[in-house]
Coordinates of C-alpha atoms and ligand atoms in Angstrom, one line a residue:
M386 CA 0.0 -0.1 0.1
C387 CA 2.5 2.4 -1.3
G388 CA 5.9 2.6 -1.5
I389 CA 8.1 5.4 0.0
V390 CA 11.8 5.7 -1.1
A391 CA 14.3 9.2 0.0
Y392 CA 17.9 9.4 -0.6
L393 CA 20.5 11.3 1.0
G394 CA 24.4 10.9 -0.2
K395 CA 26.9 11.6 -2.8
K396 CA 25.3 10.2 -5.7
A397 CA 22.2 11.5 -8.2
A398 CA 19.6 11.3 -6.5
Q399 CA 17.0 10.8 -9.2
P400 CA 18.5 7.4 -10.8
I401 CA 18.5 5.7 -7.1
L402 CA 14.7 6.9 -6.5
I403 CA 13.6 5.8 -9.8
E404 CA 15.1 2.7 -8.9
G405 CA 14.0 2.3 -5.5
L406 CA 10.1 2.9 -6.9
K407 CA 10.5 0.3 -9.5
R408 CA 11.1 -2.2 -6.7
L409 CA 9.0 -0.8 -4.6
E410 CA 6.3 -0.7 -7.1
Y411 CA 4.4 -4.3 -6.2
R412 CA 3.1 -2.0 -3.2
G413 CA 0.9 0.3 -5.4
Y414 CA 1.1 1.5 -8.9
D415 CA -1.7 4.2 -9.7
S416 CA 0.6 7.3 -9.8
A417 CA 4.0 8.1 -8.9
G418 CA 6.1 10.9 -8.1
V419 CA 9.5 12.7 -7.0
G420 CA 11.0 15.8 -5.5
L421 CA 14.2 17.0 -5.4
I422 CA 16.2 19.6 -3.5
Q423 CA 17.6 21.6 -6.3
G424 CA 19.3 25.0 -5.2
G425 CA 17.2 25.7 -2.1
D426 CA 13.7 24.9 -3.8
I427 CA 12.2 21.5 -4.0
K428 CA 11.6 20.3 -7.6
I429 CA 8.5 17.9 -8.0
I430 CA 7.8 16.1 -10.6
K431 CA 4.4 13.8 -10.6
S432 CA 2.0 11.7 -12.9
S433 CA -1.0 9.3 -12.9
G434 CA -0.1 6.4 -14.0
R435 CA 3.1 3.8 -13.4
I436 CA 6.1 4.6 -12.6
S437 CA 7.4 4.3 -16.7
V438 CA 4.9 7.4 -17.3
L439 CA 6.7 9.3 -14.6
E440 CA 10.3 8.1 -15.9
E441 CA 9.4 9.6 -19.2
M442 CA 9.0 13.1 -17.7
L443 CA 12.2 13.2 -16.0
D444 CA 15.2 15.3 -17.2
E445 CA 18.6 13.9 -17.0
P446 CA 19.6 13.2 -13.7
N447 CA 21.7 16.3 -12.2
S448 CA 24.7 15.1 -10.4
G449 CA 24.4 17.9 -7.7
D450 CA 20.9 16.6 -6.7
V451 CA 22.1 14.5 -3.9
L452 CA 18.6 14.5 -1.6
G453 CA 15.3 13.6 -2.7
I454 CA 11.8 11.3 -2.0
G455 CA 9.6 9.4 -4.3
H456 CA 6.7 7.9 -4.1
T457 CA 4.4 5.2 -5.7
R458 CA 0.7 5.2 -4.6
W459 CA -2.4 2.7 -3.7
A460 CA -5.1 5.5 -3.6
T461 CA -6.9 5.7 -0.3
H462 CA -8.1 9.4 0.0
G463 CA -8.3 11.0 -3.4
E464 CA -8.4 9.7 -6.7
P465 CA -5.2 8.8 -8.6
N466 CA -4.4 12.0 -10.7
T467 CA -1.5 13.9 -10.7
A468 CA -2.6 16.3 -7.9
N469 CA -3.2 13.4 -5.3
A470 CA 0.3 11.9 -6.5
H471 CA 3.2 12.6 -4.0
P472 CA 5.1 13.9 -2.6
H473 CA 2.8 17.0 -1.5
L474 CA 4.5 20.1 -0.8
D475 CA 3.1 22.4 1.8
Y476 CA 1.4 25.7 1.5
T477 CA 5.4 27.6 1.9
G478 CA 6.5 25.6 -0.8
K479 CA 9.2 24.3 1.6
I480 CA 8.7 21.0 3.3
A481 CA 7.8 18.1 0.9
V482 CA 6.5 14.7 2.3
V483 CA 5.9 10.9 0.8
H484 CA 3.4 9.0 3.1
N485 CA 2.4 5.5 3.2
G486 CA -0.7 4.9 5.5
I487 CA -3.8 6.5 6.4
I488 CA -4.1 10.0 8.8
E489 CA -7.2 9.3 10.6
N490 CA -7.9 13.0 12.1
Y491 CA -7.0 14.4 8.8
N492 CA -10.2 16.5 8.4
T493 CA -9.8 18.0 11.9
L494 CA -6.7 18.8 11.1
K495 CA -7.3 20.0 7.6
T496 CA -10.2 22.6 8.9
W497 CA -7.9 24.0 11.7
L498 CA -5.2 24.8 8.9
I499 CA -7.3 26.0 6.7
S500 CA -8.3 28.2 9.4
K501 CA -4.8 29.6 9.6
D502 CA -4.7 30.5 6.2
C503 CA -2.9 27.6 4.7
K504 CA -3.8 26.3 1.0
F505 CA -4.4 22.6 0.4
K506 CA -4.4 21.6 -3.6
S507 CA -4.9 18.2 -3.3
D508 CA -7.8 15.4 -1.7
T509 CA -5.3 13.8 0.1
D510 CA -4.5 13.2 4.2
T511 CA -0.9 13.6 3.1
E512 CA -1.0 17.1 2.3
V513 CA -2.2 18.2 5.7
I514 CA 0.8 16.5 6.7
A515 CA 3.0 18.5 4.9
N516 CA 1.5 21.6 5.9
L517 CA 1.3 21.1 9.3
I518 CA 5.1 20.6 9.5
G519 CA 5.3 23.8 7.1
Y520 CA 3.0 25.9 9.7
L521 CA 4.9 24.7 12.8
Y522 CA 8.2 25.5 11.0
S523 CA 7.3 28.9 9.5
N524 CA 5.3 29.9 12.6
T525 CA 7.2 29.6 15.8
E526 CA 7.1 33.1 17.8
G527 CA 5.7 32.1 21.0
K528 CA 6.5 28.3 20.7
D529 CA 9.2 26.2 22.6
S530 CA 10.9 26.0 19.3
P531 CA 14.9 25.8 19.0
S532 CA 16.2 29.4 17.7
D533 CA 18.6 27.6 14.8
G534 CA 16.8 26.8 11.7
Q535 CA 17.8 23.3 11.3
N536 CA 16.9 21.8 14.9
R537 CA 13.4 23.7 14.3
F538 CA 13.0 21.5 10.9
E539 CA 13.2 18.3 13.1
W540 CA 11.4 20.3 15.7
A541 CA 8.4 21.1 13.4
V542 CA 8.4 17.6 12.1
Q543 CA 8.5 16.1 15.8
H544 CA 5.4 18.0 16.6
A545 CA 3.7 17.5 13.8
L546 CA 3.8 13.6 14.3
N547 CA 2.5 14.0 17.8
E548 CA -1.2 15.5 16.2
L549 CA -1.3 12.7 13.6
V550 CA -3.8 9.9 14.6
G551 CA -3.8 7.2 12.2
T552 CA -0.6 5.3 10.6
Y553 CA 2.0 6.6 8.8
G554 CA 5.6 5.8 7.1
L555 CA 7.2 8.9 6.0
A556 CA 10.2 11.0 4.6
V557 CA 10.3 14.5 4.6
V558 CA 12.8 16.9 3.2
C559 CA 12.9 21.0 3.7
A560 CA 14.0 23.2 1.3
D561 CA 16.1 25.1 3.5
F562 CA 18.1 22.1 4.2
P563 CA 19.7 20.2 1.3
D564 CA 21.5 17.9 3.6
M565 CA 18.8 16.8 5.9
L566 CA 16.6 13.8 5.4
I567 CA 13.7 12.8 8.2
G568 CA 12.0 9.7 8.4
A569 CA 9.3 8.5 11.2
K570 CA 7.0 5.6 11.3
K571 CA 4.0 4.7 12.9
G572 CA 1.8 1.2 11.6
S573 CA 3.6 1.2 8.3
P574 CA 7.3 -0.2 7.9
L575 CA 10.1 2.0 7.5
I576 CA 13.3 1.1 7.1
L577 CA 16.6 3.1 7.1
G578 CA 19.7 1.8 4.9
L579 CA 23.1 2.8 6.1
G580 CA 25.7 3.1 3.4
D581 CA 29.3 4.3 2.7
N582 CA 28.2 8.5 3.4
E583 CA 24.6 7.6 2.3
F584 CA 21.2 7.2 3.3
V585 CA 18.2 5.0 1.9
I586 CA 15.1 5.5 3.7
A587 CA 12.3 2.9 2.1
S588 CA 9.3 0.8 3.0
D589 CA 11.0 -2.0 2.3
A590 CA 14.4 -3.7 2.2
S591 CA 14.1 -4.7 -1.6
A592 CA 14.9 -0.6 -2.7
I593 CA 17.7 -0.7 -0.2
V594 CA 19.8 -3.9 -0.9
E595 CA 21.1 -2.5 -4.1
H596 CA 22.9 0.1 -2.2
T597 CA 23.6 -1.6 1.3
T598 CA 22.8 -4.5 3.4
Q599 CA 23.1 -2.4 6.7
A600 CA 20.1 -1.1 8.0
I601 CA 17.7 0.1 11.2
Y602 CA 13.8 -1.1 11.3
L603 CA 12.3 2.0 13.2
A604 CA 9.7 0.8 15.6
D605 CA 6.4 2.8 15.6
N606 CA 6.4 6.2 17.1
E607 CA 10.4 6.4 16.3
M608 CA 11.9 8.7 13.8
V609 CA 15.4 9.4 12.1
T610 CA 17.2 12.1 10.9
A611 CA 20.2 12.0 8.7
S612 CA 22.4 14.0 7.1
S613 CA 26.4 14.3 6.2
K614 CA 27.2 14.2 9.7
G615 CA 25.5 11.0 10.3
F616 CA 22.0 10.3 11.5
H617 CA 20.2 9.9 15.0
T618 CA 17.2 8.3 16.0
K619 CA 14.7 9.3 18.6
T620 CA 11.1 8.7 19.3
I621 CA 8.3 11.0 18.5
D622 CA 8.5 12.5 22.1
N623 CA 11.9 13.1 21.8
I624 CA 13.7 10.5 23.5
E625 CA 17.0 9.5 22.2
I626 CA 17.3 6.1 21.7
H627 CA 20.2 3.5 20.0
K628 CA 18.7 1.1 17.5
E629 CA 20.3 -2.0 16.3
L630 CA 22.4 -2.1 13.1
K631 CA 20.9 -5.6 11.4
Q632 CA 22.0 -6.9 8.1
I633 CA 19.4 -7.6 5.3
E634 CA 19.3 -10.8 4.9
F635 CA 18.6 -11.5 1.0
S636 CA 20.5 -10.7 -2.3
L637 CA 19.6 -8.7 -4.9
D638 CA 19.5 -11.8 -7.3
A639 CA 16.3 -12.8 -5.1
I640 CA 14.5 -9.6 -6.1
E641 CA 15.5 -10.0 -9.7
L642 CA 13.2 -11.8 -12.4
N643 CA 16.3 -13.4 -13.7
G644 CA 14.9 -14.3 -16.7
F645 CA 11.6 -15.3 -16.2
S646 CA 8.6 -13.2 -17.4
H647 CA 7.0 -12.3 -14.4
Y648 CA 7.4 -12.5 -10.7
M649 CA 4.4 -14.5 -10.1
L650 CA 5.8 -17.3 -12.7
K651 CA 9.4 -17.0 -10.9
E652 CA 8.1 -17.4 -7.6
I653 CA 5.6 -20.6 -8.4
C654 CA 8.8 -22.4 -10.0
E655 CA 10.7 -21.2 -7.1
Q656 CA 8.6 -23.4 -4.8
P657 CA 10.9 -26.8 -4.3
K658 CA 13.4 -24.5 -3.3
A659 CA 11.6 -22.4 -1.3
L660 CA 10.4 -24.8 0.6
K661 CA 13.3 -26.6 1.1
M662 CA 14.7 -23.6 2.4
C663 CA 11.3 -23.5 4.9
L664 CA 11.8 -27.2 5.8
G665 CA 15.6 -26.8 6.2
G666 CA 17.3 -27.5 9.3
R667 CA 13.7 -27.8 10.9
L668 CA 13.0 -32.0 10.1
D669 CA 15.0 -33.8 12.3
L670 CA 14.3 -37.4 10.7
R671 CA 16.5 -39.4 13.1
D672 CA 14.5 -38.2 16.2
G673 CA 11.3 -38.3 14.1
R674 CA 10.9 -34.6 15.8
I675 CA 10.6 -31.0 14.6
V676 CA 12.4 -28.0 15.3
L677 CA 11.3 -24.6 15.2
G678 CA 13.5 -22.4 16.9
G679 CA 11.6 -19.3 17.3
I680 CA 9.2 -20.6 19.7
G681 CA 11.2 -23.1 21.5
K682 CA 10.5 -21.5 24.8
Y683 CA 6.9 -21.9 24.2
W684 CA 6.2 -25.3 23.8
R685 CA 5.1 -26.3 27.1
E686 CA 2.4 -23.4 26.9
I687 CA 1.7 -24.6 22.9
T688 CA 1.3 -28.0 24.4
R689 CA -1.2 -27.6 27.3
A690 CA -3.0 -24.8 25.1
K691 CA -6.6 -25.8 25.2
R692 CA -7.7 -23.9 22.0
V693 CA -5.8 -22.2 19.1
V694 CA -7.0 -19.1 17.2
I695 CA -5.7 -18.4 14.1
N696 CA -5.8 -14.5 12.4
A697 CA -5.1 -14.1 8.7
C698 CA -6.3 -12.2 5.4
G699 CA -6.9 -13.5 2.1
T700 CA -4.3 -16.2 0.6
A701 CA -2.8 -16.4 4.0
W702 CA -6.5 -17.1 5.6
H703 CA -6.7 -20.2 3.1
A704 CA -3.3 -21.4 4.4
G705 CA -4.4 -20.7 8.2
L706 CA -7.7 -22.7 7.3
I707 CA -5.5 -25.7 6.6
G708 CA -3.9 -25.1 9.8
E709 CA -7.0 -25.4 11.6
F710 CA -7.8 -28.8 9.9
L711 CA -4.1 -30.0 10.3
L712 CA -4.2 -29.1 14.3
E713 CA -7.6 -30.6 14.8
Q714 CA -6.6 -34.0 12.8
L715 CA -2.4 -34.5 14.2
A716 CA -2.7 -32.2 17.4
R717 CA -6.2 -33.0 18.4
I718 CA -6.6 -29.6 19.4
N719 CA -9.3 -27.4 19.2
T720 CA -8.8 -24.4 16.5
E721 CA -10.6 -21.8 14.7
T722 CA -9.5 -19.7 11.5
E723 CA -11.0 -16.1 11.7
Y724 CA -10.8 -13.2 9.4
A725 CA -8.7 -10.6 10.9
S726 CA -10.4 -8.0 9.9
E727 CA -13.6 -9.5 11.8
F728 CA -11.7 -10.5 14.8
R729 CA -10.7 -7.3 15.8
Y730 CA -14.1 -5.5 15.8
R731 CA -15.9 -8.8 17.7
N732 CA -15.8 -9.2 21.2
P733 CA -14.1 -12.3 21.0
V734 CA -14.0 -15.0 23.6
I735 CA -10.2 -15.7 24.8
E736 CA -9.8 -18.0 27.8
D737 CA -6.9 -18.7 29.6
G738 CA -5.2 -21.8 27.4
T739 CA -5.7 -20.1 23.6
I740 CA -3.0 -19.5 22.0
V741 CA -3.4 -17.0 18.7
I742 CA -1.3 -17.7 15.6
A743 CA -1.1 -14.7 12.8
V744 CA -0.2 -15.5 9.3
S745 CA 1.3 -13.0 7.0
Q746 CA 3.6 -13.2 4.1
S747 CA 4.3 -9.5 4.3
G748 CA 3.7 -9.0 8.4
E749 CA 2.3 -5.7 7.7
T750 CA -1.2 -6.4 7.1
A751 CA -3.3 -3.6 9.2
D752 CA -6.2 -6.3 9.7
T753 CA -4.1 -9.0 10.9
L754 CA -1.8 -6.6 13.2
A755 CA -4.8 -5.4 15.3
A756 CA -5.8 -8.7 15.4
I757 CA -2.6 -9.4 17.3
E758 CA -3.4 -6.4 19.7
Q759 CA -6.6 -7.3 20.4
A760 CA -5.6 -10.6 21.3
R761 CA -2.9 -9.8 23.3
E762 CA -4.6 -7.3 25.1
R763 CA -7.0 -9.9 26.1
G764 CA -4.2 -11.9 27.5
A765 CA -3.6 -14.6 24.6
T766 CA 0.1 -15.6 23.7
V767 CA 0.6 -14.9 20.1
L768 CA 2.7 -16.3 17.4
G769 CA 3.5 -15.3 13.9
I770 CA 3.8 -17.4 10.8
V771 CA 5.5 -14.5 9.1
N772 CA 7.8 -14.4 5.9
V773 CA 9.2 -10.5 6.0
V774 CA 12.1 -10.8 8.8
G775 CA 11.6 -7.7 11.3
S776 CA 8.2 -7.0 10.1
S777 CA 5.5 -5.1 12.3
I778 CA 3.6 -8.6 12.6
A779 CA 7.1 -10.3 13.8
R780 CA 7.9 -7.7 16.4
S781 CA 4.5 -7.6 17.6
T782 CA 4.1 -11.2 18.5
D783 CA 5.5 -13.1 21.4
A784 CA 7.1 -15.6 19.5
G785 CA 7.2 -17.0 15.8
V786 CA 8.4 -19.3 12.5
Y787 CA 9.6 -17.3 9.6
L788 CA 8.6 -18.8 6.5
R789 CA 12.4 -18.4 5.1
V790 CA 11.0 -18.1 1.5
G791 CA 13.0 -15.0 0.4
P792 CA 11.0 -12.1 -1.1
E793 CA 7.5 -12.4 -2.3
I794 CA 7.2 -9.5 -4.9
G795 CA 4.5 -11.1 -7.2
V796 CA 1.3 -9.5 -5.8
A797 CA -0.8 -12.6 -6.0
S798 CA 0.9 -14.7 -3.1
T799 CA 2.5 -18.2 -4.1
K800 CA 5.4 -19.5 -3.0
A801 CA 4.4 -17.9 0.7
F802 CA 1.1 -19.8 0.8
T803 CA 2.9 -23.1 0.0
A804 CA 5.3 -22.0 3.1
Q805 CA 2.7 -20.9 5.4
V806 CA 1.1 -24.5 5.0
A807 CA 4.2 -26.1 5.6
V808 CA 5.0 -24.3 9.0
L809 CA 1.4 -25.0 9.6
A810 CA 2.0 -29.0 9.0
M811 CA 5.4 -28.9 11.1
L812 CA 3.4 -27.1 14.2
A813 CA 0.6 -30.0 13.9
I814 CA 2.9 -32.4 13.5
E815 CA 5.4 -31.6 16.2
L816 CA 2.2 -30.6 18.3
G817 CA 0.5 -33.7 17.8
R818 CA 3.8 -35.8 18.8
R819 CA 3.9 -33.7 22.1
R820 CA 0.2 -34.7 22.7
H821 CA -0.9 -37.9 21.5
L822 CA 0.6 -38.7 18.2
S823 CA 2.7 -41.5 17.7
N824 CA 6.3 -41.3 17.2
E825 CA 5.7 -43.8 14.4
S826 CA 2.8 -41.5 13.1
A827 CA 4.9 -38.4 13.5
R828 CA 8.2 -40.0 11.8
F829 CA 5.9 -40.7 8.7
Y830 CA 4.2 -37.4 8.4
I831 CA 8.1 -35.7 8.7
E832 CA 9.2 -37.7 5.9
E833 CA 6.5 -37.4 3.6
L834 CA 6.9 -33.5 4.6
S835 CA 10.9 -33.5 3.5
K836 CA 9.6 -35.1 -0.2
I837 CA 7.1 -32.2 -0.8
P838 CA 9.5 -30.2 -2.9
E839 CA 10.6 -32.8 -5.0
K840 CA 6.8 -33.7 -5.7
I841 CA 6.4 -30.0 -6.5
E842 CA 8.8 -30.5 -9.4
K843 CA 6.7 -32.9 -10.7
V844 CA 3.4 -30.3 -10.7
L845 CA 5.7 -27.7 -12.4
A846 CA 6.9 -30.0 -15.1
Q847 CA 3.1 -30.1 -16.1
S848 CA 3.2 -26.1 -17.0
E849 CA 2.5 -26.3 -20.8
D850 CA 0.0 -29.2 -20.4
I851 CA -1.9 -26.5 -17.7
K852 CA -1.3 -23.5 -20.6
K853 CA -3.6 -25.6 -22.9
I854 CA -5.9 -26.1 -20.8
A855 CA -5.8 -22.2 -19.9
E856 CA -6.1 -21.6 -23.8
A857 CA -9.6 -23.8 -23.9
T858 CA -11.1 -22.2 -21.4
C859 CA -10.0 -18.7 -20.3
Q860 CA -12.5 -17.2 -22.6
R861 CA -15.1 -17.7 -19.9
E862 CA -16.2 -15.6 -17.5
N863 CA -17.7 -17.8 -14.7
W864 CA -15.9 -20.6 -12.9
L865 CA -16.2 -22.9 -9.9
F866 CA -13.2 -24.8 -7.4
L867 CA -14.9 -27.4 -5.6
G868 CA -12.7 -29.1 -2.8
R869 CA -13.3 -31.9 -0.1
G870 CA -11.5 -31.8 3.3
F871 CA -7.9 -30.5 3.3
N872 CA -8.7 -29.8 -0.2
Y873 CA -11.6 -27.5 0.3
P874 CA -9.5 -24.2 1.2
V875 CA -7.5 -25.3 -1.9
A876 CA -10.3 -24.7 -4.0
L877 CA -11.0 -21.1 -2.1
E878 CA -7.0 -20.2 -2.9
G879 CA -7.4 -21.5 -6.3
A880 CA -10.8 -19.2 -7.3
L881 CA -9.2 -16.1 -5.6
K882 CA -5.8 -16.8 -7.6
L883 CA -8.1 -17.0 -11.3
K884 CA -10.0 -13.7 -9.8
E885 CA -7.3 -11.3 -8.7
I886 CA -5.3 -11.7 -12.0
S887 CA -7.4 -12.8 -14.5
Y888 CA -10.3 -10.9 -13.1
I889 CA -12.7 -14.0 -13.8
H890 CA -15.2 -14.3 -11.6
A891 CA -14.5 -17.6 -9.8
E892 CA -16.3 -19.2 -6.7
G893 CA -14.8 -21.5 -4.3
L894 CA -16.7 -24.1 -2.5
P895 CA -16.6 -27.3 -0.4
A896 CA -17.7 -29.5 -2.8
A897 CA -20.7 -31.1 -1.1
E898 CA -22.4 -27.2 -0.6
M899 CA -22.7 -26.9 -4.4
K900 CA -26.0 -28.8 -4.1
H901 CA -27.2 -26.2 -1.3
G902 CA -27.7 -23.2 -4.2
P903 CA -24.6 -22.7 -6.4
I904 CA -25.2 -25.9 -8.4
A905 CA -27.8 -23.4 -9.9
L906 CA -25.1 -21.2 -11.9
I907 CA -23.7 -24.4 -14.1
T908 CA -24.5 -23.7 -17.5
D909 CA -23.4 -25.6 -20.6
G910 CA -19.5 -25.6 -20.9
M911 CA -18.9 -23.8 -17.5
P912 CA -15.5 -24.7 -16.3
A913 CA -15.7 -26.1 -12.8
V914 CA -11.9 -27.2 -11.2
F915 CA -12.2 -30.1 -8.8
I916 CA -9.4 -31.3 -6.6
A917 CA -10.3 -34.9 -6.5
T918 CA -7.1 -36.5 -5.3
R919 CA -7.2 -40.2 -3.4
C920 CA -8.3 -39.1 0.0
S921 CA -10.8 -40.2 2.5
Q922 CA -13.5 -38.6 0.5
Y923 CA -12.6 -39.3 -3.0
E924 CA -15.6 -41.4 -3.6
K925 CA -17.8 -38.0 -2.5
I926 CA -16.3 -35.7 -4.6
I927 CA -16.7 -38.0 -7.6
G928 CA -20.5 -37.8 -7.2
N929 CA -20.1 -34.3 -7.3
I930 CA -18.0 -34.2 -10.7
E931 CA -20.9 -36.6 -12.0
E932 CA -23.3 -33.7 -10.5
V933 CA -21.6 -31.3 -12.8
R934 CA -21.2 -33.1 -15.7
A935 CA -25.1 -34.2 -15.9
R936 CA -25.8 -30.3 -15.8
G937 CA -23.3 -29.5 -19.1
G938 CA -20.4 -28.4 -16.8
K939 CA -16.7 -28.7 -18.2
T940 CA -14.3 -30.5 -15.4
I941 CA -11.1 -29.4 -14.8
V942 CA -9.7 -32.0 -12.5
V943 CA -6.8 -32.3 -10.5
A944 CA -6.1 -35.9 -9.4
S945 CA -3.6 -38.2 -7.8
E946 CA -1.0 -39.8 -10.2
G947 CA -2.4 -43.5 -11.4
D948 CA -5.5 -43.2 -10.9
E949 CA -6.6 -44.4 -13.8
D950 CA -10.7 -44.6 -13.3
I951 CA -11.0 -40.9 -12.9
K952 CA -10.0 -40.4 -16.4
K953 CA -13.6 -40.7 -17.4
Y954 CA -14.7 -37.8 -15.6
A955 CA -12.5 -35.3 -16.3
D956 CA -12.7 -33.1 -19.6
H957 CA -9.4 -32.2 -18.9
L958 CA -6.3 -33.8 -16.1
I959 CA -4.1 -32.5 -14.1
T960 CA -2.1 -35.1 -11.8
V961 CA -0.3 -34.7 -8.8
P962 CA 2.2 -37.1 -6.8
Q963 CA 0.5 -39.0 -3.8
V964 CA 0.8 -38.1 -0.6
P965 CA -0.8 -38.5 2.7
E966 CA -4.2 -36.3 2.4
E967 CA -2.9 -33.8 4.9
L968 CA -0.1 -32.8 3.2
Q969 CA -1.9 -32.8 -0.6
P970 CA -2.8 -28.7 -0.8
M971 CA 1.2 -28.0 -1.2
L972 CA 0.8 -29.7 -4.3
T973 CA -2.6 -29.8 -5.2
V974 CA -2.5 -25.6 -5.5
I975 CA 0.6 -25.8 -7.7
P976 CA -1.8 -26.4 -10.5
L977 CA -4.0 -23.8 -9.9
Q978 CA -1.5 -21.3 -9.6
I979 CA -0.4 -21.8 -12.8
L980 CA -3.7 -22.0 -14.4
A981 CA -4.4 -19.0 -13.1
Y982 CA -1.2 -17.6 -14.4
H983 CA -1.5 -18.5 -17.8
A984 CA -5.4 -17.7 -17.9
A985 CA -4.5 -14.4 -17.0
V986 CA -1.4 -13.9 -19.4
L987 CA -3.8 -15.2 -22.1
R988 CA -6.1 -12.4 -21.3
G989 CA -3.6 -9.8 -21.6
H990 CA -3.8 -8.8 -17.8
D991 CA -0.6 -7.8 -16.2
V992 CA 0.2 -10.2 -13.8
D993 CA 2.6 -8.7 -11.2
K994 CA 0.3 -5.5 -10.9
P995 CA -3.3 -6.4 -11.2
R996 CA -5.8 -3.8 -10.9
N997 CA -6.9 -2.0 -7.6
L998 CA -4.4 -4.1 -5.7
A999 CA -1.4 -3.8 -3.8
K1000 CA 1.0 -6.3 -2.0
S1001 CA 0.7 -5.6 1.4
V1002 CA -2.7 -3.9 2.9
T1003 CA -1.5 -1.4 5.5
V1004 CA -5.2 0.0 5.7
E1005 CA -7.9 -1.3 7.2
Ligands
LIG321 C1 -3.7 -12.8 -2.9 C2 -3.1 -12.1 -1.5 C3 -3.5 -11.8 -0.6 C4 -2.6 -11.7 1.0 C5 -3.3 -10.7 1.8 C6 -2.6 -11.1 3.4 O1 -2.8 -13.7 -3.7 O2 -1.9 -12.4 -1.5 O3 -5.0 -12.1 0.1 O4 -2.6 -13.0 1.2 O5 -3.4 -9.6 1.4 O6 -1.4 -10.5 2.9 P1 -0.5 -10.9 4.5 O7 -0.2 -12.4 4.0 O8 0.9 -10.5 3.6 O9 -0.9 -10.5 5.5

């Protein structure tokens, strides 16, 4: 939800900002802009549309412009036009701000600023921040502001931040200080990269790693001021703080396309490697145990827990639902999966002995974060299953397990999903072993889990066949995805993948629910994707396939390798290697990801930047 990048150093800022914005474009892509400090002025260039549009508007970079800020937007307040694009200048033209987040009290502040003769040019909440800083910076008489201008700029930012209600990750520059960059964070991510006499502030590490791997992760209500003399960090209450220097853990290579046409395809194909990284060092095949270092100290509490509540959104919620089934089946613990956006606004019952698990790729999803706060306030121990190291959810949980799959850039989540399921499976097996799963069964599941990466390779090898299925079906505007048991959440995930990137209307359902209403939708030739692998409900789902075929539906069936009987029920057949049904989702989801990918490409869509979406949803 918006990407921000800012640079202060010895090099020309403009190309660094543009490269950084391209890395962050997955966070939002409806408008973009840069602001450069140029000889005592701030030059703003911004436009609606993608970064490529902005790039065409830029002059040759000037080597003397060494301070600048940039932004790529996912609109919240105000339509995605040029006026609403960031950076926003204050009414004096001295202060420029880029912002990711939402200022909830912007209307009140705007009314007050207008009463002070501050002029507004946009419909955004961000312009309020710029004008408030500008007002405080220029109207200091009688206030407790420092007398020297430099400190006054910092003072104005700090005091403005104290008036804001809502969330922000922001970078601010002032025309009077061509050597000073200020960043601040509350509720939206912000990282300060420390290079050789240079600073890069960005929403995530992908915009920094090209310049340095040394970084500081700001926490909420913290700000940083950087200049050629160095930098300092403090809270917005003006208390100096020391921040630990962290190493950015992924290489530039991890965020390049490396010959793939899209990040989504790269990330689908990376899944064998990603799962190996996720499982690596965690499966103790010799002793039949699972080692999850991040939650090591909590096993006693988890083992004694009476109930687990999983909180997540979207694809992570689908992984959570599979986790619910796994925890019930293998660990025999009462588990519920909640939409974080609903849980946070209810009055949930959290008794003693409840463990809450937050599942999130980005670790920044606002609803999931708020659900965690809600659960913690009510005394629950909260564990995180998160991909992005150091993200807000990773920091706000008591303990957790990282996915370790490297950056996921495609807006449609793929490798994070399979890794979320893998982590939940590890948790369920180990918890089961510590409760009442026999050692023999635990060992069996661990061995099967260790074979999943190579089995995914076999599914990926069918990509060209799946493309042909997409060619034959992608013109249809309505689809059904149906599965039962562990493959019911996979049906939901398959439908979501198709919807979000190919803009085809798709509904995912537990297959048996179809006859309670949705069966009325089936018309001649309507594609119905069935996940009908060999499992305890195999015979039942065959019955459901027959019901669809009897009404003229075209069946795309994901079946187990070697299942000859199912061929007669499938207009199109995709096979996956056989694994225990509890672990099947990690294989059965792969063809659905590939199908959605090819359908979207064939329909001419920008797979990595689907309309109206952004990668991490940091608004409610
Ligand atoms: C869909 C997708 C979203 C995310 C959801 C939660 O492909 O990516 O549904 O799963 O926005 O995001 P995280 O996992 O970052 O909390």
